[in-house]
Amino acid sequence: MSNSQLTPGIVPARLPAATYADNFADHEPPFDVHEARVAADRCYFCHDAPCMTACPTSIDIPLFIRQIATGTPDAAAKTILSQNILGGMCARVCPTETLCEEACVRETAEGKPVEIGRLQRYATDVLMAKGVHPFTRAAATGKRVAVVGAGPSGLACAHRLAMKGHDVTVLERRPKPGGLNEYGIATYKATDDFAQREVEWLLKIGGITVKNGVTLGKDVVLADLMADYDAVFLGIGLAGVNALRAAGEDLPGVQNAVDFIADLRQAEDRAAVPVGRDVVVIGGGMTAVDAAVQSKLLGAENVTIVYRRGRDKMSASGYEQEHATQTGVRIIYGAAPVRVTGTGKAEAVEFAYTEDTPEGLKLKSETFTLKADQVFKAIGQTLAGVPDGITIAAGKLPRNPAPKLWCGGDCALGGEDLTVTAVAEGRDAAEEIHVALMGTAG
Amino acid sequence: MANLASNFIGIKSPNPFWLASAPPTDKEVNVRRAFEAGWGGVVWKTLGSEGPPVVNVNGPRYGAIWGADRRLLGLNNIELITDRPLEVNLREIKSVKRDYPDRALIISLMVPCDEDSWKDILSRIEDTGADGVELNFGCPHGMAERGMGSAVGQVPEYIEMVTRWVKKHSRMPCIVKLTPNITDVRKPAEAAKRGGADAVSLINTINSITSVDLDDFAPEPTIDGKGTHGGYCGPAVKPIALNMVAEIARNPVTAGLPISGIGGVTTWRDAAEFMALGAGNVQVCTAAMTYGFKVVQEMISGLSDYMDRKGFTSTADLVGRAVPNVTDWQFLNLNYVTKAHIDQDACIKCGRCYIACEDTSHQAIEMGPGRTFTVKDEECVACNLCVNVCPVENCITMVEMPKGKVDPRTGVPVGDYANWTMHPNNPSSQAAE
Ligand SMILES: Cc1cc2nc3c(=O)[nH]c(=O)nc-3n(C[C@H](O)[C@H](O)[C@H](O)COP(=O)(O)O)c2cc1C
Ligand code: SF4
């Protein structure tokens, strides 16, 4: 093929074949032993450490870093994984700059936090490379739990339940387990099929059966699960995508950012993934950034993120925004789409500038138009496929809507929609289920 | 730029920084490089008797301990005296001294403990042009097993005897290098003085095992599965050396005996501290072995800046200035009351002061909302632990309570000077009823 960055339309192979491997290589390469020791030396072993408080899974960060510093990364990994069984993925995808590393006292002291995320990755990588699973199951309880959704919350819940001696069946609608770890994370953040390797490693605990291609509401209904199992956990994520509510939304070329990200993740050959010459991404979260950056890495000539509010309101962190602009993505703040135009396919998007007023966001009269052969919608996901009988609150499922039924992760109330929060909720639900089933903790 | 010129027992050097007798001074090539880098003097690597030279191990001879970022804090060695023939060393010494007449060049000696051996070696070095001799009574390993080095330095009578021989058979200024591997450093220093030494230098290295290989179960450095204790030096030994220097400086018997201060000198500040405690000059080994000869340039500029700031026109203004303030515990003022104070603007909220005081000291720091740490004056005994563990310099300071003010911990107003000898709890106190 002889496509280039300048080829009009949505086409594959815009770049020389050799560039893809580089473009989608590990975003932050792992520490080697020496780098890890130097980075670990910087930790002050704070009392009641602020980083630990900032971590949704409350990993004992000073302890694991000290374990790295003293040459025992396996012990460090166990400290991490005992709180967060997906500590390996979290080390790659957590916005540490707004979590643990933002709280680090060395951020206060000299604007350079201890590199907690990369140290966590170092320890978990070392352990996983040995193929060691450091946890064992308690004596079998004879209890059976169904977990719906093999995403971060479902997996964390399943692992903790299995560890406590329960038998777990995980039902997943997609062909592979992992949820957003497998389908939703930017390719360069989880290279080398990490999401699948992590799931395989997690399942080594035993006692967990994963069934892929099983959709709740279609292949199985909640009432039957509730009848068949001693408890049910729903970690079904947010399967719906918000609409633009702008004219022309249905034109070919207008697409959900999440689908693009998933397709790219699943593509055997990145070069085969088509991308526009002029890409416009609408939204302000991590999904918008991931779609925009990857469009650029696939060879789009112009990529613009348009977010309706100001920079500080954007839910993608400052670090993420910087990463986008460094990759060559342009970010326009304070503008909302009015219509997508084009004959037979998307050709441009018209935007109006916005104004934040006490009555909410208002469109101003000034408008501008961006050329766009591909438009990504990244304005949030919504709950979809809620089983009958559950009353949703604030667009989410309650954490414990009925006896024997728990919910966690992005679909459930509480916390930000982050992998790490999902892990915490899945784990905590497992603890509660255990108490409910056994009548006692421990 | 202050005048750093130094005159130590009549030996002149452009600055008070000498390289201690050790590998950095073992060969002409090193010493020339040292002088080019700016060192004021060197004590040549210890020479032994004529005849076949000693041999060193052929496996690793150094071990170390490290602080954060693998900063070398302590070095240990099992090296012996020079393993090169005497004639070679003498020829090189002569040649270097001829080319650097303004630098101090001292020859370190260690020969068997009989008068003939000393008489002989002294005659051999006579015409090298060297400025003086240093008697190595300090090496704690290897040579000590053969009745030399610290085997001599641990017996005051031997020190006195050998020093007497040296003064009898040589006109050269004589420095006696002391070992720290003794219980009371004043005794060997007194012996050196009785023997007629012009000065003492200290410390030589401290008996040590730096680490153990936990797979081979042998001390490191390990030679074919075995290890032996070595001599410890570097930043870690500085506090020990400073105390020993001060003990000799304030001992009435040895007061005024010139001291060459050695042990962990790494920066100009370390050097100034040794000098304030009575050292006329300093010798350096590990800092040079860690960073190369260029470190002397920081020592020179740093000491010079400091002296300018203090208005000192000669190093003599600094030497011994802190000696009168070294006293015994019993004379410390028990009515000097301070309290820790935490600068909230400088605090980075790590909580280390809190947990140190709470777990191991006096529960005198309060952790408030938003991780605010404040000192409870009514509990603080002023131990200084919080200051020592705080990662931010000067964030926690000790503030003196003015006289007359009530110490909230004891309920007693801060009084006039009073020490333990006057304290009512002291059974032998002389305090008035
Ligand atoms: C490898 C090594 C060899 C040494 N050899 C000698 C020696 O031959 N004669 C001697 O008097 N001191 C010797 N020393 C001791 C040093 O001169 C010095 O007293 C000691 O290292 C403390 O100073 P520092 O802390 O600056 O290193 C040696 C030290 C080292 C590290
Ligand atoms: S000086 Fe000692 S007692 Fe006082 S606050 Fe600090 S650690 Fe606690």
CSV table of C-alpha atoms and ligand atoms in Angstrom, one decimal, chain B residues 18-26 43-47 61-62 73 75-82 108-110 134-141 143 177-178 180 201-206 231-238 241 261-266 274 283-289, ligand 1:
chain,number,residue,atom,x,y,z
B,18,TRP,CA,47.9,16.0,53.2
B,19,LEU,CA,47.3,12.7,51.8
B,20,ALA,CA,47.6,9.9,54.4
B,21,SER,CA,49.9,7.1,54.0
B,22,ALA,CA,48.0,4.6,51.8
B,23,PRO,CA,47.5,3.6,48.2
B,24,PRO,CA,47.1,7.2,46.9
B,25,THR,CA,50.7,7.8,48.0
B,26,ASP,CA,52.2,4.4,47.1
B,43,VAL,CA,52.7,10.8,53.8
B,44,TRP,CA,54.3,8.2,51.5
B,45,LYS,CA,52.9,4.7,51.8
B,46,THR,CA,54.5,2.9,54.7
B,47,LEU,CA,58.0,1.5,53.9
B,61,ARG,CA,41.3,-6.3,49.6
B,62,TYR,CA,38.6,-3.7,50.2
B,73,LEU,CA,30.3,5.7,53.9
B,75,LEU,CA,35.8,1.5,53.6
B,76,ASN,CA,37.7,-1.5,55.0
B,77,ASN,CA,41.0,-2.9,53.8
B,78,ILE,CA,43.3,-5.8,54.4
B,79,GLU,CA,46.2,-4.3,52.5
B,80,LEU,CA,49.7,-4.4,54.0
B,81,ILE,CA,52.5,-1.8,53.8
B,82,THR,CA,54.1,-1.1,50.4
B,108,SER,CA,55.9,6.5,56.8
B,109,LEU,CA,57.9,3.6,58.4
B,110,MET,CA,57.2,0.2,59.9
B,134,GLU,CA,55.7,9.0,60.5
B,135,LEU,CA,55.9,5.9,62.6
B,136,ASN,CA,53.1,3.6,61.6
B,137,PHE,CA,52.0,2.0,64.9
B,138,GLY,CA,48.5,1.7,63.6
B,139,CYS,CA,47.9,-1.0,60.9
B,140,PRO,CA,45.5,-3.4,62.6
B,141,HIS,CA,45.8,-6.4,60.2
B,143,MET,CA,51.5,-6.5,60.0
B,177,LYS,CA,50.7,7.5,64.0
B,178,LEU,CA,48.3,6.0,66.6
B,180,PRO,CA,42.3,3.6,67.5
B,201,SER,CA,48.7,11.6,63.9
B,202,LEU,CA,45.5,9.8,64.3
B,203,ILE,CA,43.5,7.7,63.6
B,204,ASN,CA,44.7,4.7,61.7
B,205,THR,CA,42.0,2.3,60.7
B,206,ILE,CA,39.7,0.5,63.0
B,231,GLY,CA,40.9,-1.7,58.9
B,232,TYR,CA,37.9,0.6,58.7
B,233,CYS,CA,38.1,4.2,57.5
B,234,GLY,CA,36.0,6.8,55.6
B,235,PRO,CA,33.1,9.1,56.7
B,236,ALA,CA,31.8,6.5,59.1
B,237,VAL,CA,34.9,6.8,61.4
B,238,LYS,CA,35.0,10.6,61.6
B,241,ALA,CA,38.5,10.1,65.2
B,261,GLY,CA,44.0,14.8,62.3
B,262,ILE,CA,43.0,11.7,60.2
B,263,GLY,CA,39.8,9.7,59.8
B,264,GLY,CA,36.9,10.4,57.4
B,265,VAL,CA,38.0,13.8,56.3
B,266,THR,CA,35.8,14.2,53.1
B,274,PHE,CA,39.4,18.4,63.1
B,283,GLN,CA,45.4,13.8,56.4
B,284,VAL,CA,43.0,12.2,53.9
B,285,CYS,CA,42.8,8.8,52.4
B,286,THR,CA,39.3,7.5,51.7
B,287,ALA,CA,37.9,10.7,50.1
B,288,ALA,CA,40.7,10.6,47.6
B,289,MET,CA,40.2,6.9,47.0
C,1,LIG,C1,43.8,0.7,51.5
C,1,LIG,C2,44.4,1.4,52.6
C,1,LIG,C3,45.7,1.2,52.9
C,1,LIG,C4,46.3,1.8,54.0
C,1,LIG,N1,47.6,1.6,54.2
C,1,LIG,C5,48.2,2.4,55.2
C,1,LIG,C6,49.6,2.3,55.4
C,1,LIG,O1,50.3,1.6,54.7
C,1,LIG,N2,50.2,3.0,56.4
C,1,LIG,C7,49.4,3.8,57.2
C,1,LIG,O2,50.0,4.4,58.1
C,1,LIG,N3,48.1,3.9,57.1
C,1,LIG,C8,47.5,3.2,56.1
C,1,LIG,N4,46.1,3.3,55.9
C,1,LIG,C9,45.4,4.2,56.8
C,1,LIG,C10,45.2,5.6,56.3
C,1,LIG,O3,46.4,6.3,56.1
C,1,LIG,C11,44.3,6.5,57.2
C,1,LIG,O4,44.9,6.5,58.5
C,1,LIG,C12,42.9,5.9,57.3
C,1,LIG,O5,42.4,5.4,56.1
C,1,LIG,C13,41.9,6.9,57.9
C,1,LIG,O6,41.7,8.0,57.0
C,1,LIG,P1,40.5,8.2,56.0
C,1,LIG,O7,39.2,8.0,56.8
C,1,LIG,O8,40.7,9.5,55.3
C,1,LIG,O9,40.7,7.1,55.0
C,1,LIG,C14,45.5,2.7,54.8
C,1,LIG,C15,44.2,2.9,54.5
C,1,LIG,C16,43.6,2.3,53.4
C,1,LIG,C17,42.2,2.5,53.0
